[in-house]
Coordinates of C-alpha atoms in Angstrom, one line a residue:
M1 CA 25.4 25.3 -46.6
T2 CA 21.9 25.9 -45.5
A3 CA 21.1 26.1 -41.8
P4 CA 19.0 23.2 -40.5
D5 CA 15.3 24.0 -40.1
E6 CA 14.4 25.1 -36.6
P7 CA 11.7 23.0 -34.9
A8 CA 8.3 24.7 -35.2
R9 CA 7.3 26.5 -32.0
P10 CA 4.1 25.1 -30.4
T11 CA 1.0 27.1 -30.9
I12 CA -1.0 28.5 -28.0
A13 CA -3.7 25.9 -28.5
Q14 CA -1.1 23.1 -28.4
R15 CA 0.4 24.5 -25.2
L16 CA -3.1 24.6 -23.6
R17 CA -3.8 21.0 -24.6
D18 CA -0.4 20.0 -23.1
L19 CA -1.1 21.7 -19.7
P20 CA -3.0 18.7 -18.1
R21 CA -0.1 16.4 -19.0
Q22 CA 2.5 18.8 -17.7
G23 CA 0.5 19.3 -14.5
R24 CA 0.2 15.6 -13.9
E25 CA 3.9 15.1 -14.5
L26 CA 4.7 17.9 -12.0
F27 CA 2.3 16.5 -9.4
L28 CA 3.8 13.0 -9.7
R29 CA 7.3 14.3 -9.5
L30 CA 6.5 16.3 -6.4
A31 CA 4.7 13.3 -4.9
R32 CA 7.8 11.0 -5.3
Q33 CA 10.2 13.3 -3.5
H34 CA 11.2 12.8 0.1
T35 CA 9.0 9.8 0.8
G36 CA 10.6 8.4 3.9
P37 CA 8.2 7.7 6.7
G38 CA 9.7 10.4 8.9
R39 CA 9.7 13.0 6.2
L40 CA 6.1 12.2 5.1
G41 CA 5.0 12.4 8.8
A42 CA 6.8 15.7 9.2
A43 CA 5.2 17.0 6.0
V44 CA 1.7 16.1 7.1
A45 CA 2.4 17.7 10.5
L46 CA 3.6 20.9 8.9
G47 CA 0.5 20.9 6.6
A48 CA -1.8 20.5 9.5
L49 CA -0.1 23.3 11.4
L50 CA -0.4 25.6 8.3
G51 CA -4.0 24.6 7.7
T52 CA -5.0 25.4 11.2
T53 CA -3.9 29.1 10.9
P54 CA -6.4 31.7 9.6
L55 CA -4.1 32.6 6.7
F56 CA -6.6 31.4 4.1
G57 CA -5.4 31.7 0.6
L58 CA -1.8 31.4 1.6
H59 CA -1.8 27.9 2.9
M60 CA -0.8 26.3 -0.4
L61 CA 1.9 28.9 -1.2
M62 CA 3.4 28.7 2.3
G63 CA 3.3 24.9 2.1
A64 CA 5.1 24.8 -1.2
A65 CA 7.8 27.3 0.0
L66 CA 8.4 25.6 3.3
G67 CA 8.4 22.1 1.7
R68 CA 11.1 23.2 -0.8
L69 CA 13.1 24.9 2.0
L70 CA 12.9 22.0 4.4
R71 CA 13.0 19.3 1.8
L72 CA 9.7 17.8 2.6
N73 CA 7.1 16.1 0.4
Q74 CA 4.9 19.0 -0.9
V75 CA 2.0 16.8 -1.8
A76 CA 1.9 15.4 1.8
I77 CA 2.0 19.0 3.1
L78 CA -1.0 19.7 0.9
A79 CA -2.8 16.7 2.3
G80 CA -2.2 17.9 5.8
E81 CA -3.5 21.3 5.0
Q82 CA -6.9 19.7 4.3
V83 CA -7.7 20.1 8.0
S84 CA -9.0 23.5 6.8
L85 CA -11.8 21.9 4.9
P86 CA -15.2 23.4 5.8
I87 CA -16.2 20.3 7.8
F88 CA -13.3 20.7 10.2
A89 CA -12.6 24.4 10.0
P90 CA -15.3 25.7 12.5
F91 CA -14.0 23.4 15.3
L92 CA -10.4 24.2 14.7
A93 CA -11.2 27.9 14.6
F94 CA -13.2 27.8 17.8
A95 CA -10.4 25.9 19.6
S96 CA -7.7 28.3 18.2
V97 CA -9.6 31.4 19.2
Q98 CA -10.3 30.2 22.7
T99 CA -6.7 29.0 23.2
G100 CA -5.3 32.3 21.9
H101 CA -7.6 34.4 24.1
R102 CA -6.6 32.4 27.1
M103 CA -2.9 32.8 26.3
R104 CA -3.4 36.6 25.9
Y105 CA -5.8 37.4 28.7
G106 CA -5.8 34.4 31.0
A107 CA -9.5 33.6 30.4
F108 CA -11.6 32.1 27.7
L109 CA -13.5 34.3 25.3
A110 CA -17.3 34.7 25.8
T111 CA -19.1 32.8 23.1
T112 CA -21.6 35.6 22.5
P113 CA -19.7 38.9 22.2
T114 CA -21.8 42.0 22.8
T115 CA -20.1 44.0 20.0
F116 CA -18.2 43.2 16.9
D117 CA -16.4 46.1 15.2
L118 CA -13.1 46.6 13.4
A119 CA -11.2 46.7 16.7
T120 CA -13.0 43.6 17.9
A121 CA -12.3 41.8 14.6
S122 CA -8.6 42.5 14.7
D123 CA -8.5 41.3 18.3
F124 CA -10.4 38.2 17.3
F125 CA -8.0 37.5 14.5
A126 CA -5.0 37.9 16.8
D127 CA -6.5 35.4 19.2
W128 CA -7.1 33.0 16.3
L129 CA -3.6 33.4 14.8
L130 CA -1.9 33.0 18.2
G131 CA -4.1 30.1 19.3
S132 CA -3.7 28.3 16.0
L133 CA 0.0 27.7 16.7
P134 CA -0.4 25.4 19.7
V135 CA -3.6 23.8 18.4
G136 CA -2.0 23.2 15.0
A137 CA 1.2 21.9 16.6
V138 CA -0.7 19.3 18.7
L139 CA -2.9 18.3 15.7
G140 CA 0.1 18.1 13.4
A141 CA 2.0 16.0 15.9
V142 CA -0.8 13.5 16.2
L143 CA -1.3 13.3 12.4
G144 CA 2.4 13.3 11.7
V145 CA 3.1 10.4 14.1
A146 CA 0.2 8.5 12.8
T147 CA 1.3 9.1 9.2
A148 CA 4.8 7.9 9.8
W149 CA 3.6 4.9 11.7
V150 CA 1.1 3.9 8.9
V151 CA 3.7 4.4 6.1
R152 CA 6.3 2.4 8.0
S153 CA 3.9 -0.4 8.8
V154 CA 2.6 -0.6 5.2
R155 CA 6.1 -0.7 3.7
R156 CA 7.3 -3.3 6.2
A157 CA 4.3 -5.5 5.4
D158 CA 4.8 -5.0 1.7
A159 CA 8.5 -5.9 2.0
E160 CA 7.7 -9.0 4.0
G161 CA 5.1 -10.1 1.5
A162 CA 7.4 -9.5 -1.4
A163 CA 10.2 -11.5 0.3
R164 CA 7.8 -14.5 0.6
L165 CA 6.3 -14.4 -2.9
G166 CA 7.6 -15.4 -6.2
P167 CA 7.8 -12.7 -8.9
R168 CA 4.8 -14.1 -10.8
Q169 CA 2.4 -14.1 -7.9
R170 CA -0.6 -11.9 -8.8
W171 CA -2.3 -11.5 -5.4
T172 CA -1.1 -12.5 -2.0
G173 CA -4.3 -12.8 0.0
R174 CA -2.7 -10.2 2.4
G175 CA -4.0 -6.7 2.6
R176 CA -2.6 -3.6 4.2
G177 CA -4.6 -3.8 7.4
H178 CA -4.0 -5.7 10.6
G179 CA -5.7 -6.2 14.0
L180 CA -4.5 -2.9 15.6
G181 CA -5.4 -1.0 12.5
F182 CA -8.9 -2.6 12.5
S183 CA -9.3 -1.7 16.2
L184 CA -8.1 1.9 15.8
F185 CA -10.3 2.3 12.7
L186 CA -13.4 0.9 14.5
G187 CA -12.7 3.0 17.6
T188 CA -12.6 6.1 15.5
I189 CA -15.8 5.2 13.7
R190 CA -17.6 4.5 17.0
L191 CA -16.5 7.9 18.3
L192 CA -17.4 9.9 15.2
G193 CA -20.3 7.8 13.9
R194 CA -20.8 6.6 10.4
R195 CA -21.1 10.0 8.7
G196 CA -18.0 11.2 10.7
G197 CA -16.1 8.2 9.3
Y198 CA -17.2 9.1 5.8
A199 CA -15.9 12.7 6.4
L200 CA -12.5 11.3 7.6
L201 CA -12.1 9.6 4.2
W202 CA -11.4 13.1 2.7
L203 CA -8.2 13.0 4.7
V204 CA -7.3 9.4 3.9
L205 CA -8.1 9.2 0.3
P206 CA -5.5 11.6 -1.1
Y207 CA -2.7 9.3 0.3
Y208 CA -4.1 6.3 -1.7
V209 CA -4.8 8.4 -4.8
V210 CA -1.2 9.6 -4.9
F211 CA 0.9 6.9 -3.4
A212 CA -0.9 3.8 -4.8
P213 CA -0.2 4.1 -8.5
S214 CA -0.7 0.4 -9.2
A215 CA -4.2 0.6 -7.7
R216 CA -4.9 3.7 -9.7
R217 CA -3.9 2.0 -12.9
A218 CA -6.0 -1.1 -12.1
S219 CA -9.0 1.1 -11.3
A220 CA -8.6 3.0 -14.5
A221 CA -8.2 -0.2 -16.6
Y222 CA -11.3 -1.8 -15.0
L223 CA -13.5 1.4 -15.3
S224 CA -12.5 1.8 -18.9
R225 CA -13.9 -1.6 -19.6
V226 CA -17.2 -0.8 -18.0
L227 CA -17.6 3.0 -18.7
G228 CA -15.7 3.2 -22.0
P229 CA -12.8 5.5 -22.9
R230 CA -12.4 8.5 -20.5
G231 CA -10.4 11.7 -20.5
L232 CA -7.7 12.4 -18.0
G233 CA -9.8 14.5 -15.7
A234 CA -12.7 12.0 -15.8
R235 CA -10.3 9.2 -15.0
W236 CA -9.0 10.9 -11.8
R237 CA -12.6 11.7 -10.8
D238 CA -13.6 8.1 -11.4
H239 CA -10.7 6.8 -9.3
W240 CA -11.6 9.2 -6.4
R241 CA -15.2 8.0 -6.6
H242 CA -14.1 4.4 -6.8
L243 CA -11.8 4.7 -3.7
G244 CA -14.5 6.7 -1.9
A245 CA -17.0 3.9 -2.4
F246 CA -14.5 1.4 -1.2
G247 CA -13.8 3.4 2.0
R248 CA -17.5 3.8 2.8
S249 CA -18.0 0.1 2.2
M250 CA -15.2 -0.7 4.7
I251 CA -16.9 1.6 7.3
D252 CA -20.3 0.0 6.8
D253 CA -18.8 -3.5 7.0
M254 CA -17.0 -2.7 10.3
L255 CA -20.2 -1.3 11.9
L256 CA -22.2 -4.3 10.6
L257 CA -19.8 -6.8 12.1
A258 CA -19.7 -4.9 15.4
G259 CA -23.5 -4.7 15.6
R260 CA -23.5 -0.9 15.4
D261 CA -25.5 -0.5 12.2
D262 CA -28.6 1.3 13.5
T263 CA -28.1 4.3 11.2
L264 CA -28.4 2.2 8.0
R265 CA -31.6 1.1 6.3
Y266 CA -31.9 -2.3 4.5
S267 CA -33.9 -4.0 1.8
S268 CA -33.6 -7.6 0.9
D269 CA -34.5 -10.0 -1.9
G270 CA -33.1 -13.4 -1.0
H271 CA -32.8 -14.0 2.7
D272 CA -35.9 -16.1 2.5
R273 CA -34.2 -18.2 -0.2
I274 CA -31.2 -18.7 2.0
A275 CA -33.4 -19.7 5.0
A276 CA -35.3 -22.2 2.9
A277 CA -32.1 -23.8 1.6
Y278 CA -30.7 -23.9 5.1
D279 CA -33.8 -25.7 6.4
E280 CA -33.1 -28.5 4.0
G281 CA -30.2 -29.6 6.2
R282 CA -27.7 -30.1 3.3
G283 CA -25.7 -27.0 4.1
V284 CA -25.7 -23.8 2.1
L285 CA -22.8 -22.3 0.0
L286 CA -22.9 -18.6 -0.5
L287 CA -20.6 -17.3 -3.3
S288 CA -20.0 -13.6 -3.2
A289 CA -17.2 -11.2 -4.4
H290 CA -15.3 -8.1 -3.5
V291 CA -18.2 -5.9 -4.4
G292 CA -20.8 -3.8 -2.5
N293 CA -21.2 -4.4 1.2
R294 CA -19.7 -7.9 1.8
G295 CA -20.8 -8.1 5.4
L296 CA -24.5 -7.5 4.9
A297 CA -25.4 -11.1 4.2
G298 CA -23.7 -12.5 7.3
S299 CA -25.1 -9.8 9.6
R300 CA -28.7 -11.0 8.8
L301 CA -28.2 -14.8 9.1
N302 CA -29.6 -15.0 12.6
G303 CA -29.8 -18.5 14.1
M304 CA -27.6 -20.1 11.4
K305 CA -24.2 -21.6 11.9
V306 CA -22.0 -19.5 9.6
N307 CA -18.5 -20.2 8.4
V308 CA -16.4 -17.5 6.6
V309 CA -13.5 -18.6 4.4
A310 CA -10.4 -16.4 4.5
F311 CA -6.7 -16.7 3.5
E312 CA -4.4 -17.7 6.3
N313 CA -2.7 -14.2 6.2
E314 CA -6.1 -12.6 7.1
A315 CA -7.8 -15.3 9.1
A316 CA -6.1 -14.5 12.4
T317 CA -6.8 -10.8 12.1
I318 CA -10.5 -11.4 11.2
R319 CA -10.9 -13.8 14.1
R320 CA -9.4 -11.4 16.6
F321 CA -11.6 -8.6 15.3
L322 CA -14.8 -10.7 15.4
D323 CA -14.0 -12.0 18.9
R324 CA -13.4 -8.5 20.2
H325 CA -16.1 -6.5 18.4
S326 CA -18.9 -8.7 17.1
R327 CA -22.1 -9.8 18.6
E328 CA -22.5 -13.2 20.2
D329 CA -23.1 -15.2 17.0
V330 CA -19.5 -14.9 15.8
P331 CA -18.9 -16.8 12.5
R332 CA -16.3 -19.5 12.4
V333 CA -13.3 -18.6 10.2
I334 CA -11.9 -21.3 8.0
E335 CA -8.3 -20.7 7.0
V336 CA -7.1 -21.4 3.4
S337 CA -3.5 -22.4 2.9
D338 CA -1.7 -24.3 0.2
G339 CA -3.1 -27.8 1.1
P340 CA -6.4 -29.5 0.9
A341 CA -7.3 -29.0 4.5
A342 CA -9.5 -26.0 3.8
A343 CA -11.6 -27.9 1.2
V344 CA -12.0 -30.7 3.7
S345 CA -13.2 -28.3 6.4
I346 CA -15.6 -26.6 4.0
L347 CA -17.1 -30.0 2.9
S348 CA -17.4 -31.1 6.5
A349 CA -19.2 -27.9 7.5
L350 CA -21.7 -28.3 4.6
K351 CA -22.2 -32.0 5.5
R352 CA -23.1 -30.8 9.1
G353 CA -25.8 -28.6 7.5
E354 CA -24.0 -25.3 8.1
L355 CA -23.6 -22.3 5.9
V356 CA -20.3 -21.4 4.3
A357 CA -19.5 -18.0 2.7
I358 CA -16.7 -17.6 0.2
L359 CA -15.5 -14.6 -1.9
A360 CA -14.9 -16.4 -5.2
D361 CA -13.5 -13.7 -7.5
R362 CA -9.8 -13.9 -6.7
T363 CA -7.0 -16.4 -7.4
R364 CA -3.8 -17.0 -5.5
G365 CA -1.8 -19.3 -7.8
E366 CA -4.2 -22.3 -7.5
E367 CA -6.1 -24.1 -10.2
V368 CA -8.4 -21.7 -12.1
F369 CA -11.3 -21.7 -14.5
T370 CA -11.0 -19.2 -17.4
V371 CA -14.4 -17.6 -18.1
P372 CA -15.7 -14.7 -20.2
F373 CA -15.9 -11.5 -18.2
L374 CA -16.3 -7.8 -19.2
G375 CA -15.5 -8.5 -22.9
R376 CA -12.4 -10.5 -22.1
T377 CA -11.5 -13.6 -20.1
A378 CA -10.7 -13.7 -16.4
D379 CA -9.4 -16.4 -14.1
L380 CA -11.7 -17.6 -11.3
P381 CA -10.5 -20.0 -8.6
A382 CA -11.7 -23.5 -9.3
G383 CA -12.0 -24.4 -5.7
P384 CA -15.3 -22.8 -4.7
F385 CA -17.1 -24.2 -7.7
L386 CA -15.7 -27.7 -7.3
V387 CA -16.7 -27.6 -3.7
A388 CA -20.3 -26.7 -4.7
V389 CA -20.5 -29.6 -7.3
V390 CA -18.8 -32.2 -5.0
S391 CA -21.0 -31.3 -2.0
G392 CA -24.3 -30.9 -3.9
A393 CA -25.3 -28.3 -1.4
P394 CA -27.7 -25.5 -2.4
T395 CA -25.5 -22.7 -3.8
L396 CA -26.4 -19.1 -4.1
V397 CA -24.6 -16.0 -5.4
T398 CA -25.1 -13.0 -3.1
F399 CA -24.3 -9.3 -3.5
A400 CA -25.2 -6.2 -1.5
P401 CA -25.0 -2.9 -3.4
K402 CA -25.5 0.4 -1.7
L403 CA -28.5 2.1 -3.4
E404 CA -28.5 5.3 -1.4
P405 CA -26.1 6.8 1.2
D406 CA -28.2 5.2 4.0
L407 CA -29.8 2.3 2.1
Q408 CA -28.2 -1.1 1.6
H409 CA -29.8 -3.8 -0.6
F410 CA -29.1 -7.5 -0.4
Y411 CA -30.0 -10.0 -3.0
A412 CA -29.4 -13.7 -3.5
R413 CA -29.8 -15.8 -6.7
P414 CA -29.7 -19.6 -6.8
L415 CA -27.0 -21.1 -9.0
P416 CA -27.5 -24.4 -10.9
V417 CA -26.0 -27.2 -8.7
A418 CA -27.3 -30.8 -8.8
A419 CA -27.7 -32.7 -5.5
H420 CA -25.4 -35.4 -7.0
T421 CA -23.0 -35.1 -10.0
P422 CA -21.1 -38.2 -11.3
R423 CA -17.4 -37.9 -10.7
A424 CA -16.6 -37.9 -14.4
E425 CA -18.9 -34.8 -15.0
R426 CA -17.8 -32.8 -12.0
R427 CA -15.2 -30.6 -13.6
A428 CA -17.4 -29.7 -16.5
A429 CA -20.3 -28.9 -14.1
A430 CA -18.0 -26.8 -11.9
E431 CA -16.7 -24.8 -14.9
A432 CA -20.3 -24.2 -16.1
L433 CA -21.1 -23.0 -12.5
A434 CA -18.1 -20.6 -12.7
R435 CA -19.4 -19.2 -15.9
A436 CA -22.9 -18.6 -14.4
Y437 CA -21.2 -16.9 -11.4
A438 CA -19.2 -14.7 -13.7
Q439 CA -22.4 -13.6 -15.6
E440 CA -24.0 -12.6 -12.3
L441 CA -20.8 -10.7 -11.3
E442 CA -20.7 -8.9 -14.6
A443 CA -24.3 -7.9 -14.3
F444 CA -23.5 -6.4 -10.9
V445 CA -20.5 -4.4 -11.9
R446 CA -22.1 -3.0 -15.0
R447 CA -25.0 -1.7 -12.9
W448 CA -22.9 -0.5 -10.0
P449 CA -19.4 0.0 -11.5
Y450 CA -17.9 1.9 -8.6
Q451 CA -18.7 -0.8 -6.1
W452 CA -16.1 -3.3 -7.5
F453 CA -13.2 -3.5 -5.0
N454 CA -10.4 -5.4 -6.7
F455 CA -7.6 -2.8 -6.8
Y456 CA -5.1 -4.9 -8.7
D457 CA -4.5 -6.0 -12.3
Y458 CA -7.4 -8.4 -12.5
F459 CA -6.9 -9.3 -16.1
G460 CA -3.1 -10.1 -15.7
D461 CA -1.6 -7.3 -17.7
S462 CA 1.1 -6.5 -15.1
D463 CA 2.3 -7.5 -11.7
P464 CA 0.0 -5.5 -9.3
T465 CA 0.2 -4.5 -5.7
L466 CA -3.1 -5.2 -3.9
T467 CA -4.5 -2.5 -1.6
D468 CA -7.4 -4.4 -0.1
A469 CA -7.7 -7.3 2.3
G470 CA -10.1 -9.9 1.2
G471 CA -11.7 -13.3 1.3
A472 CA -10.5 -16.5 -0.2
A473 CA -11.0 -19.4 -2.4
P474 CA -10.5 -22.9 -1.0
G475 CA -8.1 -25.4 -2.4
T476 CA -9.4 -27.8 -5.0
P477 CA -11.1 -31.0 -3.6
D478 CA -10.8 -34.3 -5.3
A479 CA -13.1 -34.1 -8.3

């Protein structure tokens, strides 16, 4: 008998090509270990403690070893160690050196030493190392408790949402945020400023990159439609850039709503169209989407009565936030539930000559129009477009891309809506309006692909988990 052929050993080139896949599998395996809220909080706390020490070059090795020894999530430790990033390191180093010097000598170190030689350097390092322990412990405790609280809150909200929903539900209308989170977030941004808030994203984004795989898959699927096929490294960079744009948009929206947007510049191509339509007295319907800076249009509608449509899960949170943090001209929030009440409220507001703003790019199990979008078909909620046709109010599509780090641009385009449409023709007219809206939306995302913020399976290939709170579409009125 002949011995069976041994499998061919992979070549060096094959092994090198396989390294990215093996690295990704290792990273994901480590990320999925020890993911209880308490253990994740402890891991972030340990990472922050290690990152505060002056043992540069050893942080990652120490984190991996201690994580394995203490059975903590090693990716979360790595995230905590990012406190040693250059933007934070000088402040932590200064606090650590001063604390260590005070612990050793009972007084703070002079900020301008007269000499700096080998002996002084070793003494300086000793101060830094000693002081980094209490400073890192305090910082780690704060970040660890915050991490455990956030993880526990998010999972509780997800579990409650899953218990309420059927298995075929695509999007719940409920995001991960809530009133306290909004308040803490805005308070932090007020303290640090807009650019400080942007810097904080470097600490927040790794969590979502690692622990929100459904959002990552949805981002990759969407970007592949706009940018074409991408390699593994490019896909991860794209997802990081995509989430970063979303985080910066949230910060900008918060500051706009709170009236603290003095560090941003604006350009506009369309506010005059909205004002002219508003002056007609027939009401104005603004259809936007989860793209760009969604709060920019409303922040510039001075003197107009504005209504914002939101799902019932988010309406109370939005209302509390607006009442607490906004300027005096707070928009009225119209809640969308499963009945026709929202459509009646919207039509009533338009009849009074008021302005109604709707994010019309998401569905929640209601009637839909299927329209061409990004080379495929997508479902849009029928409600907003039927409201436009039934009311006959001037209707505009509005988007606000960020053109530069400090420059926001707003534009509005009129959509074809007749002042009166016979009942028998309303559904066809509404579907044509949905197609026109989809064309405007596709033009936006092709020009600014990273400013699309639907982090779920938009085309219905799988059951996603949404990571963003959002606006709503009203129920379908009688057509």
